[in-house]
Amino acid sequence: MRVVLFAFGVLLLLTGACTADNTSADELYAAGINAYLNGSYEHAGDLFNQSMLVYDLRGDADNARKAFGMRNRASWILIEMMLNRTQAEEVLAQGLSELSEAERSNILKPGESIQTESDGQTRYFYDVANNAAYHNTTIMQEISRKANHSPFFDEVFPLITNNTSFDGWYGNPHTFIANSSISLPRELLPANGTLKVWVPLPIKTDSQKDIRILNLQPEQYIVSGPVTDGDLGQVYYEIPLSEMDGPFINISADYEFTTSERRFIIDQNSIAPYDTSSDLYRDYTQTQPNIEVNPGIKNISRSIIGDEQNPYRKARLIYDYIIRTYPYSTVPHTYLVGSQTPESTYMFDTGFGDCGTQSMLFAALCRAAGIPARSAGGYQLAPGLAGPHFWAEFYLPGYGWIPADVTIAESADWAFDKSDADREKFKDYYFGNMDPYRYTIQNDVDISFTPDPGNDIIMNMVHQTPALVCHESREDIEMLGMQYWNITLSEVGQPGRADMTE
């Protein structure tokens, strides 16, 4: 298998000039905060941009960067919420022509699709048509039928039904070579200053081993790393822009790793009690920024598990509940980050969520039930369907971290020509087992790079793409990094087609 993945973003740069009157930078910034808090994000972005320009003219770099960060945050809130009502209707008409006009109109009602209010108008998420399809099993099965292909099911079910002998809980290893790079046009960066770059790398886990770093460039500017153990893999560069005189700034990381299938055999009736005084238990049963254990989630968790006391069976009840209740859908992560909305809470409140959001809600519900849980991530590498991915893991004493991938499990419902028994077998597999097509970068969300970029980056919860910071620039360098980043993953000895999916 050979898979080419491209991570890209839409580059949105707010422009503006200083106001003609004598309004101070502080007043402009304060007005921007007021507009932001009142949901006028376009106006807020313009005000932040104007205040940034005035601060720069005054030589006030610290406040200029503060305004610059808020300008970017305001733009990120809307960057994926790009459709007005007319445009959303057109997208639905093109993508879901089999639905009636009344059915498509119903999709655009509040609560039926992802939307927000800004600057006096309703803004709709660009992927409104796909999300409507994801929430309709009949449509998804018809899409699979027309393609004569049930994604994920066709790729993984033969592996699930293969009675390969395992030596313990791990087997069926697959080795991948990754070639990743950024080729950033030099003209987009200032003449002087420092470009700071954090590039993600694989980490050693019980199922991911034999990591070999093959090449890191430009080697002379590596400040720390490579790190391939712990909870987050990375290498950190500081590149002096004054020394960069070519047309591009090129950064690359090539490496190899082996990942194995996981098949846990668990004696449900002999699970030892948790050590509730341990750091692991404390860390993975508390609230964190995107796995929020709020009162509503606690109440639903209690209603799901009822009187069940066994942690394995509790987790299975939560797993089944999410598959039944929360169908997959893409979400505007930049909106969630910009508005500081926890991922787990967003899905709990709205019913919309992708692999990361589903896995974070699973973890939140488990934590509310006293089960340590987390959301691990990187990429899934199923042949022909590779792309960024997150999945959940919960902890059992004596066994360690047990995988649960509600997203891939749910794809069984999209299969058009499978029996109910096979669909259930597929779902059963992804609770307590995991296919070998995984590339793990981080063991949990909300883990920071080292050194911590802090508020200099917005996407600080997941690290599937590099983080870029340049204090001297007034471009959105983080989005530029996403736009010019690419990664190719090739399975050793398995040539195949190139493809990409998220």
XYZ file of C-alpha atoms in Angstrom:
502
model
C 0.000 0.000 0.000
C 1.207 3.476 -0.834
C -0.785 6.369 0.537
C -0.254 10.063 -0.081
C -1.807 12.466 2.402
C -2.064 16.201 2.077
C -2.990 18.364 5.050
C -4.103 21.767 3.917
C -6.017 24.781 5.126
C -7.755 27.700 3.558
C -5.582 30.728 4.124
C -7.566 33.647 5.457
C -5.654 36.842 6.022
C -7.498 39.851 7.321
C -6.313 43.114 5.925
C -6.997 46.636 6.959
C -5.485 50.018 7.461
C -5.257 52.247 10.459
C -8.363 54.293 11.068
C -8.301 57.826 9.761
C -9.251 59.316 13.121
C -7.215 59.350 16.293
C -8.728 56.227 17.831
C -6.052 54.627 19.999
C -4.820 51.078 19.626
C -6.143 50.259 23.089
C -9.598 51.549 22.166
C -9.588 49.557 18.949
C -8.548 46.425 20.801
C -11.223 46.945 23.461
C -13.837 47.458 20.739
C -12.625 44.226 19.113
C -13.083 42.326 22.368
C -16.594 43.738 22.706
C -17.478 42.744 19.127
C -15.973 39.291 19.664
C -17.964 38.692 22.842
C -21.124 39.808 21.049
C -20.615 37.382 18.176
C -19.582 39.872 15.487
C -16.464 38.011 14.469
C -15.784 39.681 11.117
C -16.034 43.122 12.696
C -13.922 41.953 15.637
C -11.233 40.655 13.294
C -11.074 43.989 11.489
C -10.799 45.899 14.767
C -8.062 43.593 16.070
C -6.212 43.986 12.783
C -6.414 47.782 12.988
C -5.227 47.792 16.605
C -2.324 45.488 15.644
C -1.214 47.911 12.930
C -1.319 50.857 15.324
C 0.586 48.944 17.996
C 3.216 48.054 15.399
C 3.553 51.704 14.370
C 4.103 52.558 18.051
C 6.713 49.826 18.387
C 4.613 47.996 20.974
C 5.455 44.432 19.897
C 3.840 42.674 22.877
C 0.430 44.274 22.389
C 0.720 43.898 18.626
C 1.145 40.164 19.056
C -1.807 40.036 21.450
C -3.992 41.778 18.855
C -2.541 39.553 16.136
C -3.534 36.442 18.097
C -7.081 37.686 18.600
C -7.338 38.629 14.912
C -6.400 35.067 14.004
C -8.785 33.603 16.573
C -11.678 35.647 15.161
C -10.839 34.529 11.631
C -10.556 30.861 12.673
C -14.058 30.934 14.132
C -15.493 31.695 10.696
C -13.005 30.091 8.322
C -15.020 26.864 8.036
C -18.414 28.532 8.618
C -18.253 30.090 5.197
C -21.722 29.636 3.692
C -24.636 32.046 3.790
C -28.198 30.704 3.444
C -28.259 30.848 -0.351
C -24.893 29.132 -0.654
C -25.898 26.428 1.825
C -29.062 25.750 -0.179
C -26.980 25.422 -3.345
C -24.531 23.018 -1.678
C -27.400 20.840 -0.482
C -29.112 20.884 -3.868
C -25.914 19.728 -5.564
C -24.892 17.179 -2.947
C -28.292 15.739 -1.998
C -30.428 16.101 -5.100
C -32.368 12.948 -4.148
C -33.962 14.835 -1.258
C -36.954 17.080 -1.732
C -36.657 20.839 -1.378
C -38.598 20.623 1.892
C -36.227 17.953 3.246
C -33.199 20.047 2.310
C -34.755 23.129 3.872
C -35.312 21.209 7.103
C -31.569 20.439 7.260
C -30.874 24.166 7.538
C -33.051 24.629 10.605
C -31.244 25.396 13.883
C -30.107 22.171 15.485
C -30.308 20.178 12.245
C -26.978 21.386 10.875
C -23.855 23.144 12.098
C -24.344 26.908 11.989
C -23.554 30.051 13.935
C -24.551 33.687 14.068
C -22.022 36.375 13.226
C -22.346 40.013 12.243
C -26.121 39.748 11.940
C -26.325 36.727 9.658
C -26.427 32.954 9.938
C -23.263 31.215 8.775
C -23.344 27.524 7.806
C -20.560 24.933 7.966
C -19.101 24.216 4.507
C -19.629 20.422 4.850
C -23.370 20.674 5.440
C -24.291 18.224 2.650
C -21.874 15.503 3.723
C -23.021 15.791 7.322
C -26.649 15.380 6.301
C -25.625 12.203 4.477
C -23.595 10.888 7.419
C -26.671 11.290 9.627
C -28.813 9.250 7.212
C -27.940 5.538 7.095
C -30.059 4.974 3.978
C -28.115 7.608 2.037
C -24.759 6.246 3.230
C -25.661 2.690 2.245
C -26.799 3.903 -1.179
C -23.491 5.743 -1.667
C -21.663 2.510 -0.812
C -23.893 0.517 -3.150
C -23.237 2.851 -6.082
C -19.492 2.635 -5.461
C -19.732 -1.140 -4.883
C -17.513 -0.535 -1.875
C -18.216 -0.347 1.865
C -15.365 1.794 3.222
C -13.397 0.371 6.153
C -15.629 -2.696 6.321
C -14.259 -4.113 3.069
C -10.686 -3.270 4.055
C -10.720 -4.540 7.641
C -13.364 -7.282 7.936
C -11.136 -9.956 6.331
C -8.534 -9.175 9.008
C -11.143 -9.350 11.779
C -12.294 -12.815 10.687
C -8.729 -14.106 10.252
C -7.891 -16.474 13.091
C -4.195 -15.605 13.010
C -2.331 -16.984 16.007
C -1.059 -14.225 18.313
C 1.828 -14.330 20.721
C 0.088 -12.528 23.549
C -2.074 -9.506 22.786
C -0.065 -8.152 19.838
C 0.532 -9.570 16.384
C 0.154 -9.098 12.618
C 2.842 -6.346 12.410
C 2.972 -3.832 9.541
C 5.948 -1.564 8.851
C 5.545 1.889 7.325
C 7.959 4.501 6.016
C 6.874 8.135 6.342
C 8.201 11.047 4.275
C 6.952 14.388 5.569
C 7.902 17.897 4.522
C 7.062 21.581 4.463
C 8.156 23.712 1.535
C 7.284 27.239 2.642
C 7.680 30.082 0.119
C 10.371 32.391 1.469
C 8.508 35.486 0.322
C 5.730 34.819 2.854
C 8.072 35.377 5.801
C 9.907 38.475 7.049
C 13.557 39.100 6.209
C 14.679 38.640 9.818
C 13.503 36.854 12.901
C 13.119 33.218 13.908
C 10.815 30.575 12.486
C 9.972 28.041 15.176
C 8.742 24.661 13.938
C 7.485 21.611 15.831
C 7.229 18.518 13.564
C 5.252 15.503 14.864
C 6.888 12.065 15.049
C 5.721 8.557 16.041
C 5.950 7.479 19.678
C 6.796 4.116 21.152
C 3.771 2.265 22.543
C 2.996 -1.373 23.301
C 1.675 -1.721 19.741
C 4.002 0.709 17.904
C 7.706 -0.110 18.011
C 10.969 -0.216 16.069
C 10.937 3.512 15.351
C 13.866 4.606 13.198
C 14.517 8.247 12.329
C 15.911 8.217 8.792
C 16.369 11.905 8.076
C 15.685 15.277 9.692
C 16.385 18.523 7.835
C 17.627 21.185 8.283
C 19.600 19.269 10.894
C 21.725 22.245 11.950
C 18.659 24.081 13.280
C 17.309 21.307 15.510
C 17.057 22.646 19.060
C 15.555 19.572 20.739
C 14.600 16.038 19.817
C 13.850 13.865 18.094
C 11.554 12.583 20.841
C 9.849 9.245 20.184
C 8.924 8.197 23.709
C 6.569 9.660 26.273
C 3.131 10.920 25.306
C 3.955 13.049 22.226
C 6.493 12.593 19.437
C 8.263 15.655 18.024
C 11.365 17.390 16.783
C 11.779 21.138 17.364
C 13.570 23.597 15.038
C 14.508 27.252 15.329
C 15.377 28.604 11.901
C 17.072 32.044 11.586
C 15.311 33.771 8.720
C 18.306 35.996 7.986
C 20.153 32.877 6.790
C 17.342 31.752 4.484
C 17.997 33.231 1.016
C 16.479 30.585 -1.270
C 12.961 30.659 -2.760
C 11.691 28.113 -0.205
C 12.304 27.119 3.392
C 12.370 23.334 3.345
C 11.816 21.194 6.437
C 11.584 17.411 6.292
C 11.304 14.387 8.556
C 11.566 10.805 7.307
C 11.125 7.821 9.589
C 10.061 4.193 9.852
C 7.918 2.389 12.422
C 6.160 -0.923 12.949
C 2.604 -1.100 14.250
C 0.807 -4.252 15.367
C -2.762 -5.398 15.697
C -4.152 -5.560 19.230
C -6.451 -8.352 20.397
C -7.127 -8.347 24.130
C -8.529 -11.404 25.888
C -10.066 -10.023 29.062
C -11.508 -11.952 31.966
C -14.363 -9.581 32.697
C -15.057 -11.084 36.110
C -11.487 -10.849 37.432
C -10.547 -7.207 36.912
C -8.604 -5.778 39.841
C -9.841 -2.565 41.482
C -8.318 0.766 40.486
C -5.661 2.410 42.597
C -7.597 5.626 42.972
C -4.604 7.333 44.631
C -2.346 6.833 41.570
C -1.295 9.614 39.220
C -2.725 7.662 36.287
C -6.148 7.410 37.876
C -6.180 11.057 38.905
C -4.950 12.357 35.544
C -7.321 10.323 33.399
C -10.534 10.714 35.409
C -10.474 14.519 35.681
C -11.657 17.241 33.340
C -9.269 18.627 30.748
C -9.852 21.339 28.136
C -11.354 19.068 25.458
C -12.469 16.096 27.554
C -14.827 17.968 29.832
C -16.598 16.096 32.619
C -19.438 18.535 33.254
C -22.687 17.925 35.209
C -24.667 17.013 32.087
C -22.096 14.424 31.012
C -22.016 13.013 34.546
C -25.805 12.621 34.528
C -25.886 10.902 31.133
C -23.004 8.632 32.116
C -24.952 7.508 35.194
C -28.061 6.849 33.103
C -26.048 4.810 30.568
C -24.335 2.517 33.059
C -27.180 2.183 35.549
C -26.280 -0.257 38.321
C -23.327 -1.790 36.459
C -20.146 -1.880 38.572
C -17.735 -3.706 36.282
C -15.478 -1.145 34.494
C -15.156 -3.251 31.320
C -18.923 -3.589 30.973
C -19.430 0.081 31.889
C -17.119 1.088 29.046
C -18.967 -1.237 26.650
C -22.315 0.344 27.558
C -20.830 3.783 26.815
C -19.315 2.539 23.540
C -22.665 1.148 22.349
C -24.484 4.307 23.459
C -22.249 6.580 21.383
C -22.588 4.389 18.286
C -26.389 4.422 18.648
C -26.741 8.086 19.579
C -23.999 10.130 17.901
C -23.508 9.494 14.179
C -20.259 10.584 12.614
C -20.048 14.045 11.072
C -17.295 16.496 10.259
C -17.036 19.525 12.533
C -15.437 22.984 12.328
C -12.526 22.450 14.694
C -11.206 25.952 14.136
C -14.585 27.302 15.312
C -14.396 25.162 18.444
C -10.840 26.270 19.162
C -11.588 29.917 18.414
C -14.693 29.900 20.616
C -12.961 27.751 23.285
C -15.676 25.092 23.133
C -14.587 21.677 24.502
C -14.838 18.987 21.827
C -16.619 16.467 24.044
C -19.143 19.061 25.177
C -19.829 20.199 21.614
C -20.878 16.714 20.546
C -22.843 16.163 23.740
C -24.748 19.427 23.170
C -25.229 19.338 19.378
C -24.975 15.706 18.226
C -22.237 16.560 15.718
C -18.722 15.156 15.924
C -15.966 13.420 14.017
C -13.485 10.778 15.179
C -11.780 13.122 17.626
C -15.014 14.497 19.033
C -16.565 11.036 19.343
C -13.512 9.615 21.081
C -13.296 12.597 23.440
C -16.961 12.208 24.379
C -16.366 8.498 25.015
C -13.444 9.418 27.271
C -15.492 12.058 29.099
C -18.346 9.620 29.763
C -15.866 6.979 30.966
C -14.130 9.469 33.257
C -17.508 10.452 34.686
C -18.028 6.753 35.490
C -14.663 6.483 37.273
C -12.881 4.771 34.370
C -9.547 6.291 33.277
C -9.839 7.094 29.572
C -8.141 9.159 26.898
C -8.248 10.043 23.202
C -5.156 8.952 21.276
C -4.369 10.106 17.785
C -2.319 10.330 14.662
C -3.431 8.606 11.454
C -5.368 5.526 10.445
C -3.707 3.752 7.532
C -6.339 1.354 6.195
C -5.386 0.503 2.586
C -6.683 3.231 0.292
C -8.405 5.151 3.100
C -5.569 6.674 5.106
C -6.046 9.977 6.885
C -5.826 11.841 10.206
C -7.647 9.952 12.951
C -8.341 9.771 16.686
C -9.627 6.860 18.751
C -10.346 6.219 22.425
C -8.586 4.086 25.014
C -9.681 3.148 28.534
C -7.535 1.683 31.273
C -8.023 -1.665 33.019
C -5.715 -2.832 35.851
C -3.660 -5.801 34.734
C -4.274 -5.114 31.044
C -3.297 -1.504 30.403
C -4.853 0.755 27.791
C -7.718 -0.923 25.928
C -8.680 0.533 22.503
C -12.208 1.518 21.488
C -12.771 3.077 18.059
C -16.420 4.122 17.878
C -15.900 5.914 14.560
C -14.596 2.990 12.535
C -17.094 0.698 14.278
C -19.949 2.948 13.186
C -18.902 2.646 9.535
C -20.390 -0.862 9.599
C -23.805 0.786 9.330
C -22.782 2.255 5.965
C -22.062 -1.184 4.493
C -24.670 -1.908 1.831
C -24.401 -5.679 1.357
C -23.500 -7.054 4.776
C -25.544 -9.090 7.226
C -26.542 -7.672 10.587
C -24.467 -10.418 12.212
C -21.338 -9.303 10.335
C -22.001 -5.669 11.194
C -22.209 -6.588 14.873
C -19.018 -8.644 14.613
C -17.292 -5.595 13.124
C -18.520 -3.372 15.975
C -17.571 -5.956 18.582
C -14.029 -6.071 17.225
C -13.410 -2.347 17.700
C -14.174 -2.584 21.417
C -11.055 -4.082 22.981
C -9.191 -4.724 19.735
C -7.513 -2.561 17.105
C -6.416 -3.082 13.528
C -2.693 -2.702 12.740
C -3.246 0.278 10.436
C -2.437 2.924 13.042
C 0.205 5.620 13.327
C 0.243 7.058 16.864
C 1.667 10.547 17.423
C 0.120 11.399 20.795
C -1.402 9.373 23.610
C -4.000 11.990 24.474
C -5.357 15.381 23.440
C -4.373 18.665 25.072
C -0.724 17.623 25.303
C 1.601 20.504 24.513
C 4.669 20.486 22.323
C 8.006 21.189 24.067
C 8.793 24.018 24.477
C 5.140 24.897 24.874
C 4.056 27.336 22.103
C 1.280 28.546 24.405
C -1.069 31.055 22.811
C 1.184 31.420 19.775
C -0.673 28.522 18.135
C -4.414 27.934 18.023
C -4.596 24.209 17.204
C -2.912 23.176 20.439
C -4.870 20.003 21.205
C -3.931 17.773 18.251
C -0.574 17.428 16.535
C -1.114 15.637 13.236
C 0.555 18.508 11.387
C 3.504 20.742 12.349
C 3.090 23.863 14.450
C 4.777 27.042 13.171
C 5.452 30.280 15.057
C 7.199 33.445 13.928
C 6.870 36.420 16.262
C 8.144 38.827 13.613
C 5.447 37.873 11.073
C 1.928 39.228 10.767
C 0.772 36.358 8.577
C -1.158 33.411 10.010
C 1.932 31.181 10.001
C 0.073 28.246 11.546
C -2.336 28.114 8.615
C 0.544 28.507 6.171
C 2.168 25.474 7.756
C -0.988 23.417 7.214
C -1.255 24.616 3.633
C 2.296 23.672 2.652
C 2.619 20.447 4.684
C 2.435 17.003 3.124
C 3.146 13.471 4.291
C 3.502 10.227 2.361
C 3.145 6.902 4.188
C 4.218 3.725 2.402
C 3.814 0.223 3.761
C 7.055 -1.668 3.303
C 6.684 -4.393 0.697
C 3.073 -3.450 -0.130
C 2.848 -1.214 -3.217
C -0.592 0.196 -3.851
C -2.603 3.151 -4.903
C -2.356 6.668 -3.552
C -5.383 7.988 -1.726
C -6.426 10.303 1.050
C -9.341 10.510 3.424
C -9.934 12.209 6.735
